[in-house]
mmCIF file of C-alpha atoms and ligand atoms in Angstrom:
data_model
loop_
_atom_site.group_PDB
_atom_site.id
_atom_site.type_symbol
_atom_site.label_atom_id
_atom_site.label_comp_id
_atom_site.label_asym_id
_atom_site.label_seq_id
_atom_site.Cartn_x
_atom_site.Cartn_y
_atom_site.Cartn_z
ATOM 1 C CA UNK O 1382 -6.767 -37.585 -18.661
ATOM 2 C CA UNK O 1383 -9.641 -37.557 -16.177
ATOM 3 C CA UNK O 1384 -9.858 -34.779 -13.858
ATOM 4 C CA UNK O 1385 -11.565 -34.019 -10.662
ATOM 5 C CA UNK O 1386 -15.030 -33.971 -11.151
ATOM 6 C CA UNK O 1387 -15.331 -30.330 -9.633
ATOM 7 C CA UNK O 1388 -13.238 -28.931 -11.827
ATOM 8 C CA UNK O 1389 -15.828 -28.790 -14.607
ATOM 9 C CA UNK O 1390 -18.024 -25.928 -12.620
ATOM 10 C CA UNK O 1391 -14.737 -24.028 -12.460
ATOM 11 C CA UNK O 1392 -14.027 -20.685 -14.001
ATOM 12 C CA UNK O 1393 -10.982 -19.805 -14.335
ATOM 13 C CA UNK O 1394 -9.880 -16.816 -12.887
ATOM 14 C CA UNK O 1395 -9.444 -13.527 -14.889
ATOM 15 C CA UNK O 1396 -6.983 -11.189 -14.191
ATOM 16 C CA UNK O 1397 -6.819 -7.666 -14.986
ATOM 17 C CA UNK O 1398 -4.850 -7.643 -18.367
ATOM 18 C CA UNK O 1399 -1.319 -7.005 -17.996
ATOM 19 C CA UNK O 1400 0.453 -3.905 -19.537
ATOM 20 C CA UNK O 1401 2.617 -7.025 -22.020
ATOM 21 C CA UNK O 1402 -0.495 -8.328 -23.536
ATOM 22 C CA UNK O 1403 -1.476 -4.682 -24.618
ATOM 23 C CA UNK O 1404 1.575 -4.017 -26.043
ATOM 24 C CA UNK O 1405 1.949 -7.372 -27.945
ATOM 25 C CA UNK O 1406 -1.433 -7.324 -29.394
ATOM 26 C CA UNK O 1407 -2.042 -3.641 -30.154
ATOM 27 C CA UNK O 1408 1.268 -2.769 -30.656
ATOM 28 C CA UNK O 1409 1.398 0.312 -27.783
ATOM 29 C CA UNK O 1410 4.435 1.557 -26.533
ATOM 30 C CA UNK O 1411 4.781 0.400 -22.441
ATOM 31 C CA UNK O 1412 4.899 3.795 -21.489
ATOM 32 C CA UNK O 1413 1.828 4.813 -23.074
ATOM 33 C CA UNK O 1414 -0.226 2.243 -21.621
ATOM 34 C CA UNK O 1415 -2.238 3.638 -18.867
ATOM 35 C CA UNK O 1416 -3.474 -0.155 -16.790
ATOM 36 C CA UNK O 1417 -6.092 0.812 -14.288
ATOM 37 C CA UNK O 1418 -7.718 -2.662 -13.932
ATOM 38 C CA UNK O 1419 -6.253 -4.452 -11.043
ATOM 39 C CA UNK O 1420 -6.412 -2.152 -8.215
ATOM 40 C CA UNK O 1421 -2.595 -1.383 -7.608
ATOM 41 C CA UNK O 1422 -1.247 1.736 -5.923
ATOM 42 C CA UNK O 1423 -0.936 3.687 -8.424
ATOM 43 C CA UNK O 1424 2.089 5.734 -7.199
ATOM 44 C CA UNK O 1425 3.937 2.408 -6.863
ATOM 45 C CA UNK O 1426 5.874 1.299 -4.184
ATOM 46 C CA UNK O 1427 7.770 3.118 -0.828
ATOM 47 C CA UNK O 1428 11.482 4.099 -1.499
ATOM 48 C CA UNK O 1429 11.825 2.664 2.040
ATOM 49 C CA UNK O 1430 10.593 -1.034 0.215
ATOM 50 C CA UNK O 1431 12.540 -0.849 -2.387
ATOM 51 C CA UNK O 1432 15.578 -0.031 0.034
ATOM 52 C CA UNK O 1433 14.404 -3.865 1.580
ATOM 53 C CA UNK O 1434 13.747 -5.689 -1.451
ATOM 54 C CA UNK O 1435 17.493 -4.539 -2.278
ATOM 55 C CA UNK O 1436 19.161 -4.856 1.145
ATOM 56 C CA UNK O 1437 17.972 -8.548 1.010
ATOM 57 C CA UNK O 1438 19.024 -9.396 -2.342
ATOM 58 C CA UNK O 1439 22.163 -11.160 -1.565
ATOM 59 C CA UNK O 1440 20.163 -13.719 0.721
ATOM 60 C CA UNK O 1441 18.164 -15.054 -2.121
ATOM 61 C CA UNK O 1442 19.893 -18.428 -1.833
ATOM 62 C CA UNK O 1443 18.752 -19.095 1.964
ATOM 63 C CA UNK O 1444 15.290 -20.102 2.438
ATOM 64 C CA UNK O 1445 13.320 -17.335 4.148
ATOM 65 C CA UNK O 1446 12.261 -17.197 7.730
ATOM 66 C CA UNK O 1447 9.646 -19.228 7.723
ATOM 67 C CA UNK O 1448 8.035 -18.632 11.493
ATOM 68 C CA UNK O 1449 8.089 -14.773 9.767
ATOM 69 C CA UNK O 1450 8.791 -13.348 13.318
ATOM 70 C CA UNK O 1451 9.852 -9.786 12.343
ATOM 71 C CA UNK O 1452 6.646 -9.695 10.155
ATOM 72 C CA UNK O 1453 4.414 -11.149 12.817
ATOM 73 C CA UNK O 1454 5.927 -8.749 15.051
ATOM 74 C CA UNK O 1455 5.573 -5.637 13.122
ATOM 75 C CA UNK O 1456 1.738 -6.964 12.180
ATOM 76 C CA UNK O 1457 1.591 -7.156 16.086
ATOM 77 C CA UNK O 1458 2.107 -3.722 16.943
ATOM 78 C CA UNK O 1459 0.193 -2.292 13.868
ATOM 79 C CA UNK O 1460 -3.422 -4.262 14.997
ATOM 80 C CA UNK O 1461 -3.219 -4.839 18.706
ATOM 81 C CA UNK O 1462 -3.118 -8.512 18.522
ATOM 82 C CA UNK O 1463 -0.710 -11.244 19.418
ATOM 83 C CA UNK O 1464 1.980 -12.988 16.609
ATOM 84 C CA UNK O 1465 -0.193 -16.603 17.903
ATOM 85 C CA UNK O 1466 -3.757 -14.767 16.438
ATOM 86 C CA UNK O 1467 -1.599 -13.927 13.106
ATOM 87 C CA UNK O 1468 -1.107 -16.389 9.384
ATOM 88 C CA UNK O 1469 0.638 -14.819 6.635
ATOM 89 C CA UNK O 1470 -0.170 -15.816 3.210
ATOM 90 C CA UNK O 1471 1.206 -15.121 -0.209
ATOM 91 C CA UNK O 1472 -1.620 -12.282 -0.838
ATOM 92 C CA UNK O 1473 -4.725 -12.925 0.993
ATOM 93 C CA UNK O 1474 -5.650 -15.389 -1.718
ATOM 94 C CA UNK O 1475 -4.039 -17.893 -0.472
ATOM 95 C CA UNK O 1476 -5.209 -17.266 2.853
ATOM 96 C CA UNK O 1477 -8.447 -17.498 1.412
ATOM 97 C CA UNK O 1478 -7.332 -20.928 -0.233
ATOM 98 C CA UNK O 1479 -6.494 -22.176 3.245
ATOM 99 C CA UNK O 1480 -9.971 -20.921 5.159
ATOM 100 C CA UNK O 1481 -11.464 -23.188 1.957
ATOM 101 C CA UNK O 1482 -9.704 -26.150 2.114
ATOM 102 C CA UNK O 1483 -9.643 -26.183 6.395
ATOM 103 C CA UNK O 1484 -14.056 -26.151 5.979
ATOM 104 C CA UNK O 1485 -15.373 -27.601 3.007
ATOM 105 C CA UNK O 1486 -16.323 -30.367 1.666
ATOM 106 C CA UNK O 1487 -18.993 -31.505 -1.035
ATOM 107 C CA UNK O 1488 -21.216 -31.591 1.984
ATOM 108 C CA UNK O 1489 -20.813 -27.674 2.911
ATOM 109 C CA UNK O 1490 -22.002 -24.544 1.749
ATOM 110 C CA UNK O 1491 -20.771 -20.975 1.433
ATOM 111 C CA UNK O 1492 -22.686 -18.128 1.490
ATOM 112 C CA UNK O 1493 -21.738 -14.563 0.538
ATOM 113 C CA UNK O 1494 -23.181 -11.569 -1.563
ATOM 114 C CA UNK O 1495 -24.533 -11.405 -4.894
ATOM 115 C CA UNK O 1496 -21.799 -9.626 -6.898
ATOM 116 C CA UNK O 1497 -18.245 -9.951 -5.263
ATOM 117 C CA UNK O 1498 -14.309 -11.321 -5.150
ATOM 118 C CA UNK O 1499 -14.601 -14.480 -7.866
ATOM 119 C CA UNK O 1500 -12.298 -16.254 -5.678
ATOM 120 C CA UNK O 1501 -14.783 -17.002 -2.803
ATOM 121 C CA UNK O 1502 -16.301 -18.953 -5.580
ATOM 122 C CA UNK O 1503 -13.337 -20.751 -6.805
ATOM 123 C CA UNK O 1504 -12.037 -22.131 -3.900
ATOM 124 C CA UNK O 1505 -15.428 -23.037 -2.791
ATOM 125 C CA UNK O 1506 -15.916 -24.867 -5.912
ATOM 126 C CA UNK O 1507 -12.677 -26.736 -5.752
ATOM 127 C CA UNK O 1508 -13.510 -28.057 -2.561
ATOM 128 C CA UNK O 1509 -17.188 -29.415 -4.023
ATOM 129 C CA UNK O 1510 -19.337 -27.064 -2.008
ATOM 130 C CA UNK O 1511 -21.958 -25.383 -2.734
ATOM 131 C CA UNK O 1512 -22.328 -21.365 -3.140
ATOM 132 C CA UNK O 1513 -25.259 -19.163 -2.233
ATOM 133 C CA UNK O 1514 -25.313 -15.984 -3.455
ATOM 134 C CA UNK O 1515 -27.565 -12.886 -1.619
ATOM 135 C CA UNK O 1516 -29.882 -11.350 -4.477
ATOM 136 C CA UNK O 1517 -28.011 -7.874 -3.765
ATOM 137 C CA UNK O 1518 -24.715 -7.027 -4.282
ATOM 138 C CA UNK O 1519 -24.592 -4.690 -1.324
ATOM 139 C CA UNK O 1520 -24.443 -6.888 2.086
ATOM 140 C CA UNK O 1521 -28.377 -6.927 3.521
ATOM 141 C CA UNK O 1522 -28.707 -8.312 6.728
ATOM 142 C CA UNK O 1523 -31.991 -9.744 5.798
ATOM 143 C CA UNK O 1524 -31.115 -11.212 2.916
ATOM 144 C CA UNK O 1525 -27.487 -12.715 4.500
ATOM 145 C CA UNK O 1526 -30.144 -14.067 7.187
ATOM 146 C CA UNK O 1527 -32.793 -15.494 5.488
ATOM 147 C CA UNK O 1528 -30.304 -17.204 3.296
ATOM 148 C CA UNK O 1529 -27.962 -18.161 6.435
ATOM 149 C CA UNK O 1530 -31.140 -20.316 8.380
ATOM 150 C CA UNK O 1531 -32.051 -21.787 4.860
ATOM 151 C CA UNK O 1532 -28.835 -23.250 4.180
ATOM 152 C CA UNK O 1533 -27.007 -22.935 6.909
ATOM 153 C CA UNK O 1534 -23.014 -22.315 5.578
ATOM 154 C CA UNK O 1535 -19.900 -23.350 6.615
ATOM 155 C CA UNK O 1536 -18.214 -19.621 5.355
ATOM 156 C CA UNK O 1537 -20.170 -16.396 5.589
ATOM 157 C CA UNK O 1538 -18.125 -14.005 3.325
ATOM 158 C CA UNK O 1539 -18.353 -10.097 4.014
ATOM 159 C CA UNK O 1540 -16.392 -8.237 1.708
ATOM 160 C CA UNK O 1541 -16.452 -5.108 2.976
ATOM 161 C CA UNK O 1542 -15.149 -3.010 1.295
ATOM 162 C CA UNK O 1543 -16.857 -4.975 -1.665
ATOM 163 C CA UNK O 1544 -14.863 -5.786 -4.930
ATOM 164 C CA UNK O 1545 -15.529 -5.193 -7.848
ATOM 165 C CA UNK O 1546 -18.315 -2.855 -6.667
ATOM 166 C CA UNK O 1547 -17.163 -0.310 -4.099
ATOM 167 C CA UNK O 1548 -19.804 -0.216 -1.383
ATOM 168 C CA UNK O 1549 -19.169 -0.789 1.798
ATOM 169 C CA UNK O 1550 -20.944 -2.360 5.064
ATOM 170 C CA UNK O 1551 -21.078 -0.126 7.918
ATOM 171 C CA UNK O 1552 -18.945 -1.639 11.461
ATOM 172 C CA UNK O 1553 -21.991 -2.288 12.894
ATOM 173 C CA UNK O 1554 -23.846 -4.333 10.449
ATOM 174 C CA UNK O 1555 -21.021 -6.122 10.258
ATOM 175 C CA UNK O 1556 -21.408 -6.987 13.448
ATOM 176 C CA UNK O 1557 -24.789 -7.630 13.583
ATOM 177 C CA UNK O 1558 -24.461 -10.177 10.591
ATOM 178 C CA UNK O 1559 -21.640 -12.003 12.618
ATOM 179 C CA UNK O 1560 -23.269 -12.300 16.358
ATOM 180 C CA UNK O 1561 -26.937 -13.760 14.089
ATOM 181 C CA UNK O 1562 -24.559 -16.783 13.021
ATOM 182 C CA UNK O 1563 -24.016 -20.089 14.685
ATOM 183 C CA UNK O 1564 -20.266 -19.818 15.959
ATOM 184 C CA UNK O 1565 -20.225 -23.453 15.839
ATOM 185 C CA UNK O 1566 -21.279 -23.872 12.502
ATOM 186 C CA UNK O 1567 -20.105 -21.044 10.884
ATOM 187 C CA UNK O 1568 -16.576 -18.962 10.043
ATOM 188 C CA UNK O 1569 -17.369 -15.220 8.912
ATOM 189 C CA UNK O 1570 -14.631 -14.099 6.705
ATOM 190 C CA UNK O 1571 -14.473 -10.243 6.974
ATOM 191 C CA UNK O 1572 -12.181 -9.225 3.872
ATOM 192 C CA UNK O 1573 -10.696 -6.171 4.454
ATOM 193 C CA UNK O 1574 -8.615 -5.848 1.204
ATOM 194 C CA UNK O 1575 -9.624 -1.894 1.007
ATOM 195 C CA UNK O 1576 -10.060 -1.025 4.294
ATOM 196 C CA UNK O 1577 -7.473 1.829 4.415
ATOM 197 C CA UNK O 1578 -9.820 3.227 2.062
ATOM 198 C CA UNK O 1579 -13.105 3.016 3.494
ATOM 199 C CA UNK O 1580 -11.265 3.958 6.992
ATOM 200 C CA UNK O 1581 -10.090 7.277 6.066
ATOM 201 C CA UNK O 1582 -13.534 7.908 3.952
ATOM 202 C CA UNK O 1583 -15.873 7.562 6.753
ATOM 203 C CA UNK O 1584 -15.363 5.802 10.329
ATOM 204 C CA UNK O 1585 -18.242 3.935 10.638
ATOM 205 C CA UNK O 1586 -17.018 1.794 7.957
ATOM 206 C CA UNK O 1587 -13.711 1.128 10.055
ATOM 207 C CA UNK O 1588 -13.090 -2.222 10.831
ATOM 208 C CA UNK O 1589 -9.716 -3.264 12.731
ATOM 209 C CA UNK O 1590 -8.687 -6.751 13.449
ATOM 210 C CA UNK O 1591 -8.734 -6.187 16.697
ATOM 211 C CA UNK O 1592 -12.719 -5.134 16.597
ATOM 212 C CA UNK O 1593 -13.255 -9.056 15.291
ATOM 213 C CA UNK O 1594 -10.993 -11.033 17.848
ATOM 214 C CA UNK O 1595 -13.443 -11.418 20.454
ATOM 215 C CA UNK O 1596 -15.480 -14.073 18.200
ATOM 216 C CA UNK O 1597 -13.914 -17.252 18.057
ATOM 217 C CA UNK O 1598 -15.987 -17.547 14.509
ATOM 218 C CA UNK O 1599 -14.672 -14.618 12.301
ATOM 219 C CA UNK O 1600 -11.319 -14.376 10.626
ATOM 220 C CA UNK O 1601 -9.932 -10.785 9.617
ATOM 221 C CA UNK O 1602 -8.329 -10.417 5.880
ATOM 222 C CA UNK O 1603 -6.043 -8.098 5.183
ATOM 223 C CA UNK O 1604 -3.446 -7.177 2.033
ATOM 224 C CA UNK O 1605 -0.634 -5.641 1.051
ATOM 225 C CA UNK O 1606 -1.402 -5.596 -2.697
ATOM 226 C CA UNK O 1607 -3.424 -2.480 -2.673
ATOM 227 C CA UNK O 1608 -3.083 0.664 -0.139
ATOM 228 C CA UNK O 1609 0.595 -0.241 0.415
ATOM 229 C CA UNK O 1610 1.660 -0.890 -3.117
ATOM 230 C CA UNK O 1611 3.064 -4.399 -2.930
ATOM 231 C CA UNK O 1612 0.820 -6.050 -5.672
ATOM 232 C CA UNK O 1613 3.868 -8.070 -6.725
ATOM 233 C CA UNK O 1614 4.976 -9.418 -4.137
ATOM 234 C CA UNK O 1615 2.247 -11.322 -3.005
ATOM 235 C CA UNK O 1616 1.614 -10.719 1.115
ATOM 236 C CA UNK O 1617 -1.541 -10.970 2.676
ATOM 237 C CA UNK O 1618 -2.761 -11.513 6.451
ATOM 238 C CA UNK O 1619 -5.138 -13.581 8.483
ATOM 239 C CA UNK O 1620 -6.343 -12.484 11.820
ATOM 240 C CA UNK O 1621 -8.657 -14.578 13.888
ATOM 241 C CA UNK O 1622 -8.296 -16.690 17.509
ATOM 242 C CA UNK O 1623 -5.558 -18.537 17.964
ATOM 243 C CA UNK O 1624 -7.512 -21.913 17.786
ATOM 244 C CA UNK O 1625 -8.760 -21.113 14.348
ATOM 245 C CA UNK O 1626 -4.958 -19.524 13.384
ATOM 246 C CA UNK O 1627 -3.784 -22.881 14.326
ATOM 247 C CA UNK O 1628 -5.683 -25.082 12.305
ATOM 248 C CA UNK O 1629 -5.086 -22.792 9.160
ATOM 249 C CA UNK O 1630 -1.628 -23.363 9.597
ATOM 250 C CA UNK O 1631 -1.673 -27.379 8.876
ATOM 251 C CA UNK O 1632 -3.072 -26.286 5.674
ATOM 252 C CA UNK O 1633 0.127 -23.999 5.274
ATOM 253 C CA UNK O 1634 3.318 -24.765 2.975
ATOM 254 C CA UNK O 1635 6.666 -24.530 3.851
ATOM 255 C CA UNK O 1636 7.899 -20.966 2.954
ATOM 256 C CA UNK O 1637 5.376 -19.845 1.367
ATOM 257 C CA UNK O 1638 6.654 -16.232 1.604
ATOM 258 C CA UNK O 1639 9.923 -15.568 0.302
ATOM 259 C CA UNK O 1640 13.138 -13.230 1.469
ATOM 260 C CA UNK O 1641 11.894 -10.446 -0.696
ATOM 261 C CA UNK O 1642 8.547 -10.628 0.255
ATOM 262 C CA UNK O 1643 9.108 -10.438 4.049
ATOM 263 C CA UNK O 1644 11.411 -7.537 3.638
ATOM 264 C CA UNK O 1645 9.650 -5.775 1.781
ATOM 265 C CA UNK O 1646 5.991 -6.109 3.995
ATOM 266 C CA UNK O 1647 7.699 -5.635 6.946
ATOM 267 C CA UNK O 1648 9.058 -2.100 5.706
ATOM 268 C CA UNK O 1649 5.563 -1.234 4.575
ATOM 269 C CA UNK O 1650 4.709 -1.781 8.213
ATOM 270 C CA UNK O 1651 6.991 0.785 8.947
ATOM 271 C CA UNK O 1652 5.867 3.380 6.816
ATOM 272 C CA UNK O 1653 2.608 4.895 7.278
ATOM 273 C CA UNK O 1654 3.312 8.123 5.502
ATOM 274 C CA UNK O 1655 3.370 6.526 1.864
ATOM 275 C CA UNK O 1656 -0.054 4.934 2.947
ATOM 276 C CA UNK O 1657 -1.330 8.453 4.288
ATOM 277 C CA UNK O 1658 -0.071 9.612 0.945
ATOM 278 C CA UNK O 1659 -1.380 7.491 -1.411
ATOM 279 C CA UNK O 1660 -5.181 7.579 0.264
ATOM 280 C CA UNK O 1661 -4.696 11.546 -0.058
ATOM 281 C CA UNK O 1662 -3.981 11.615 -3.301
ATOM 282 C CA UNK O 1663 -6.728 9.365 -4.347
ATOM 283 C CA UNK O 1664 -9.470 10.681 -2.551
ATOM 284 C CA UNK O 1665 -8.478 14.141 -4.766
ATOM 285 C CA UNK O 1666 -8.498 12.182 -8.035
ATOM 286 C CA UNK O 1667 -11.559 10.168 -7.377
ATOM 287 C CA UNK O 1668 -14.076 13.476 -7.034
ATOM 288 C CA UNK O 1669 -12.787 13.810 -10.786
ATOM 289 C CA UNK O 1670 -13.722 10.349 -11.413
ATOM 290 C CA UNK O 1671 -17.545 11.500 -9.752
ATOM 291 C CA UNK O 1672 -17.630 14.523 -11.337
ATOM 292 C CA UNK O 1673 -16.860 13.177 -14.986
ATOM 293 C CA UNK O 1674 -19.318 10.715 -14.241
ATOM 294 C CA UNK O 1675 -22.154 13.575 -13.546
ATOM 295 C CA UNK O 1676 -21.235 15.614 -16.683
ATOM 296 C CA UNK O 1677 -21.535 12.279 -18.582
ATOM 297 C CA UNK O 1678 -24.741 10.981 -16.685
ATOM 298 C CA UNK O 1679 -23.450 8.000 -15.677
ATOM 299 C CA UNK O 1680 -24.549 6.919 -12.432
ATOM 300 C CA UNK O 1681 -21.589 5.239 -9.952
ATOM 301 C CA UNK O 1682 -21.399 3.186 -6.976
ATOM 302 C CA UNK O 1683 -20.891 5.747 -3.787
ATOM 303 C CA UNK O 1684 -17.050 4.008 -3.600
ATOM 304 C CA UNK O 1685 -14.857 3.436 -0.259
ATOM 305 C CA UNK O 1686 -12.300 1.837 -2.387
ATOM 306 C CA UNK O 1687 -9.534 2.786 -4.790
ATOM 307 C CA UNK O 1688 -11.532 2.038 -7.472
ATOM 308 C CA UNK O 1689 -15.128 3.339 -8.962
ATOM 309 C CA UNK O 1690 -17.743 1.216 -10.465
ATOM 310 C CA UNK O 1691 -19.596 3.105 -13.526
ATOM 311 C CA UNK O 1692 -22.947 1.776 -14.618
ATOM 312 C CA UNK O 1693 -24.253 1.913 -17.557
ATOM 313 C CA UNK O 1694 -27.469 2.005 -19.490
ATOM 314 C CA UNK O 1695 -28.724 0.049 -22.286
ATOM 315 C CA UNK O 1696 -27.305 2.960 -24.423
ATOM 316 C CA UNK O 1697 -24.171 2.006 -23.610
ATOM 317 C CA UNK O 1698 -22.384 -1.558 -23.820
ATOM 318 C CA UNK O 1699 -19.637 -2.439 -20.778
ATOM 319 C CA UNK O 1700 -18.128 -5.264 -23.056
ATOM 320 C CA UNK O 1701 -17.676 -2.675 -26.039
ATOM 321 C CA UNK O 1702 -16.216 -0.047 -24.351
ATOM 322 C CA UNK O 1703 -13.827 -1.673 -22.570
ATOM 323 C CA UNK O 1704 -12.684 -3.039 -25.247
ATOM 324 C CA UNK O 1705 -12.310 -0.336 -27.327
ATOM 325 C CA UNK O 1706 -10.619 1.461 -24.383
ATOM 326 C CA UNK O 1707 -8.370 -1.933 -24.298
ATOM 327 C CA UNK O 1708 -7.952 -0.869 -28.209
ATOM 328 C CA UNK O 1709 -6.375 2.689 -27.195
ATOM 329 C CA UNK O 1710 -4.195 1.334 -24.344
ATOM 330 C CA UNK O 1711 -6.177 2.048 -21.474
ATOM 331 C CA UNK O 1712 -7.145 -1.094 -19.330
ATOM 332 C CA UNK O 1713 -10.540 -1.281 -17.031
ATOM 333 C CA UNK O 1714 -12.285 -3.809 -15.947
ATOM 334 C CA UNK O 1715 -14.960 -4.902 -17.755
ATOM 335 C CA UNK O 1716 -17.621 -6.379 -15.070
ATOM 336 C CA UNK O 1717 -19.444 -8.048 -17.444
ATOM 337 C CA UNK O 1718 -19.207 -11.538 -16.363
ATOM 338 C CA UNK O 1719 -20.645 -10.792 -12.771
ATOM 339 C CA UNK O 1720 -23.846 -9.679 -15.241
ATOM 340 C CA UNK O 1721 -23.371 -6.139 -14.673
ATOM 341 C CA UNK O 1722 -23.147 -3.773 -17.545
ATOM 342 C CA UNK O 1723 -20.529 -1.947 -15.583
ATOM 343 C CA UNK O 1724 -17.130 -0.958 -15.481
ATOM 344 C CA UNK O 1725 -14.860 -0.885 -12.888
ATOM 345 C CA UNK O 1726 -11.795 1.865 -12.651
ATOM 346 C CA UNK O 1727 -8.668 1.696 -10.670
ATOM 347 C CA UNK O 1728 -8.256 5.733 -10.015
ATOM 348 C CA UNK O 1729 -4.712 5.911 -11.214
ATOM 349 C CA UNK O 1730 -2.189 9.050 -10.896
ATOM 350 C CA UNK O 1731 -3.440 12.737 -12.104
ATOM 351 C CA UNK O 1732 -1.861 11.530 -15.643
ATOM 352 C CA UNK O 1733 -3.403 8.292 -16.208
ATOM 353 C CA UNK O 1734 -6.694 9.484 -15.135
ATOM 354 C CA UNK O 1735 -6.673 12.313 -17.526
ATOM 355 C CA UNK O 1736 -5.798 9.910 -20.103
ATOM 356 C CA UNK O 1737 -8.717 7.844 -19.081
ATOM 357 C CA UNK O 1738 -11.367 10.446 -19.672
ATOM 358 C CA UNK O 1739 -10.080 11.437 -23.045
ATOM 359 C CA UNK O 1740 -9.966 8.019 -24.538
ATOM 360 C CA UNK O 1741 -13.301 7.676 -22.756
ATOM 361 C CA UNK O 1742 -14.534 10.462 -25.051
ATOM 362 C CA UNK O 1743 -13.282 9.461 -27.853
ATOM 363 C CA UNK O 1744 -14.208 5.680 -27.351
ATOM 364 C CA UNK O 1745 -18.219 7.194 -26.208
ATOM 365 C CA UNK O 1746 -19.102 9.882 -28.969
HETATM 366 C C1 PLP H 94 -7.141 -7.841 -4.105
HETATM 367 C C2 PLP H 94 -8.100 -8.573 -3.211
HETATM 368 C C3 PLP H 94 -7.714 -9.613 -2.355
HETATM 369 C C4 PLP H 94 -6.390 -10.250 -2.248
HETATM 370 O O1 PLP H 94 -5.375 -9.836 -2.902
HETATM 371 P P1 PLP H 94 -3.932 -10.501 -2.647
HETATM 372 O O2 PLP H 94 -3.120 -9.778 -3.643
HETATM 373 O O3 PLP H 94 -4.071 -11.956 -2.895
HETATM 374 O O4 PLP H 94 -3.586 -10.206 -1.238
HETATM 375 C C5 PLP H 94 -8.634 -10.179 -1.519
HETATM 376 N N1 PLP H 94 -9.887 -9.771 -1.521
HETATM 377 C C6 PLP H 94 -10.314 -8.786 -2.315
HETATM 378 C C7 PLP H 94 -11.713 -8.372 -2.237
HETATM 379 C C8 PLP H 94 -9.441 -8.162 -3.204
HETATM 380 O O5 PLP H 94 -9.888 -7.224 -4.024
#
């Protein structure tokens, strides 16, 4: 069989291991596995979701609502911005798969920064384009610039805050990176996928939809999957002008939420307190994350995230000790592959990350 030609510059995406694999190949009891690798809430999901996800159950056999008004409308209220400036996508992803296939072409570019979300990369590839990388991982205005007149892309991608590396880009070199671009030639995705994180670190970090809308060139991302614990069910937002919201939406399939999914983001809308919760929590759990990280003398990325990025030194190798951590039923990220010798940590629960720096111990004598 002959495949697109594209296809052969593909990667395919890795995802964090799940909690089954460990326990088929290792033999680990589920309970004992401790899987800090993808970024989830760690305190799971609102009592007030899973009320939703239940209420709905015994609507499973009708398609959903697909102009998702009550989501739309509680989205609405949250940012400030009208349901016509709104796209809902099953997790930002495929948002993200949308923004790719509405702009490029083998004749396009993307540009974005030098260690950051593989996906940006995948869909760009898919499409044929071609991807520009910054030399930093942080976003530098001067180096987004210089590479912005040289090659002039189609998608500027600010992650911000960055994954799988934790730093953030201040509000207002944000927007200093977005009012340098052509708004005719150029869509500047702002992904937001931590935001409730960075917010409630520091407030020049704070980006809101509603900060972006003025620019008819810059789209808004935002997710479900991490501050409000809905990893599974897949919801994820786009928030731009309506004349770029409409033109995302040819590129939209039919229902591509379902029942659950709706019910369950639109409760999450509706309660702020597990949110407030969950960001309290982890900002108390991730100064033992710093702090075991000094003892050790491992340096860390300064993180805005619910995750930390450790770095190591050629004394230590990222690939070995994640896998013997793997080996002992604790699951990182290994960030290897973006040719860092790094690891990246989801700061779980009190338990799991005590569990985490014991294995690390043992796994680092
Ligand atoms: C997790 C993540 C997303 C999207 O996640 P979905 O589950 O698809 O909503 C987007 N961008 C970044 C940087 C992420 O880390």
């Amino acid at each position: 069989m002959r495949f697109n030609k594209v296809l052969e510059k593909i990667k395919t995406y890795e995802a964090g291991k799940p909690i089954e694999l460990v326990v088929r190949e290792f033999g680990i009891k589920p309970e004992d596995v401790v899987k800090l690798a993808s970024n989830e809430n760690p305190i799971g999901t609102s009592s007030a979701v899973k009320e939703a996800i239940i209420a709905n159950a015994d609507k499973a056999h009708l398609y959903p609502d697909d102009s998702m008004f009550e989501l739309k409308a509680a989205l609405s209220e949250k940012f400030g911005v009208g349901d016509e400036n709104i796209i809902i996508g099953a997790g930002s992803d495929q948002v993200l798969e949308f923004i790719s296939r509405a702009l490029l072409n083998e004749h396009e570019s993307v540009l974005m920064s030098g260690v950051t979300f593989a996906m940006y990369e995948i869909y760009a590839r898919q499409m044929g384009a071609k991807i520009y990388k910054t030399a930093s991982y942080e976003h530098k205005y001067d180096e987004f610039m210089e590479a912005y007149r040289m090659y002039l892309p189609r998608i500027v991608y600010l992650c911000t805050p960055n994954n799988p590396t934790g730093d953030a880009t201040s509000k207002e070199e944000v927007l200093r990176i977005i009012e340098a671009v052509d708004p005719l030639q150029t869509l500047v995705v702002v992904d937001g996928a931590y935001m409730e994180y960075a917010a409630a670190k520091d407030p020049r970090y704070k980006i809101t939809p509603k900060d972006l809308l003025g620019y008819p060139h810059v789209i808004y991302l935002g997710t479900f999957s991490k501050a409000y614990g809905l990893g599974g069910m897949r919801v994820g937002y786009g928030i731009a002008q309506s004349t770029v919201i409409r033109e995302l939406y040819k590129m939209r399939p039919p229902f591509n939420i379902s029942t659950l999914s709706l019910a369950a983001a639109i409760a999450a809308c509706g309660d702020d307190a597990f949110v407030e919760d969950s960001i309290r929590l982890h900002q108390q759990e991730i100064k033992r994350y710093e702090a075991f990280a000094k003892e050790k003398g491992i340096a860390y990325i300064d993180s805005y995230t619910n995750f930390i990025t450790y770095l190591f030194d050629e004394g230590m190798d990222s690939t070995r000790i994640a896998d013997a951590l793997l080996k002992r039923g604790v699951i990182i990220r290994d960030l290897a592959s973006y040719g860092m010798n790094a690891i990246r940590i989801t700061v779980g629960t009190p338990k799991q990350n005590d569990t985490f720096f014991k294995v690390f111990n043992e796994v680092t004598v």
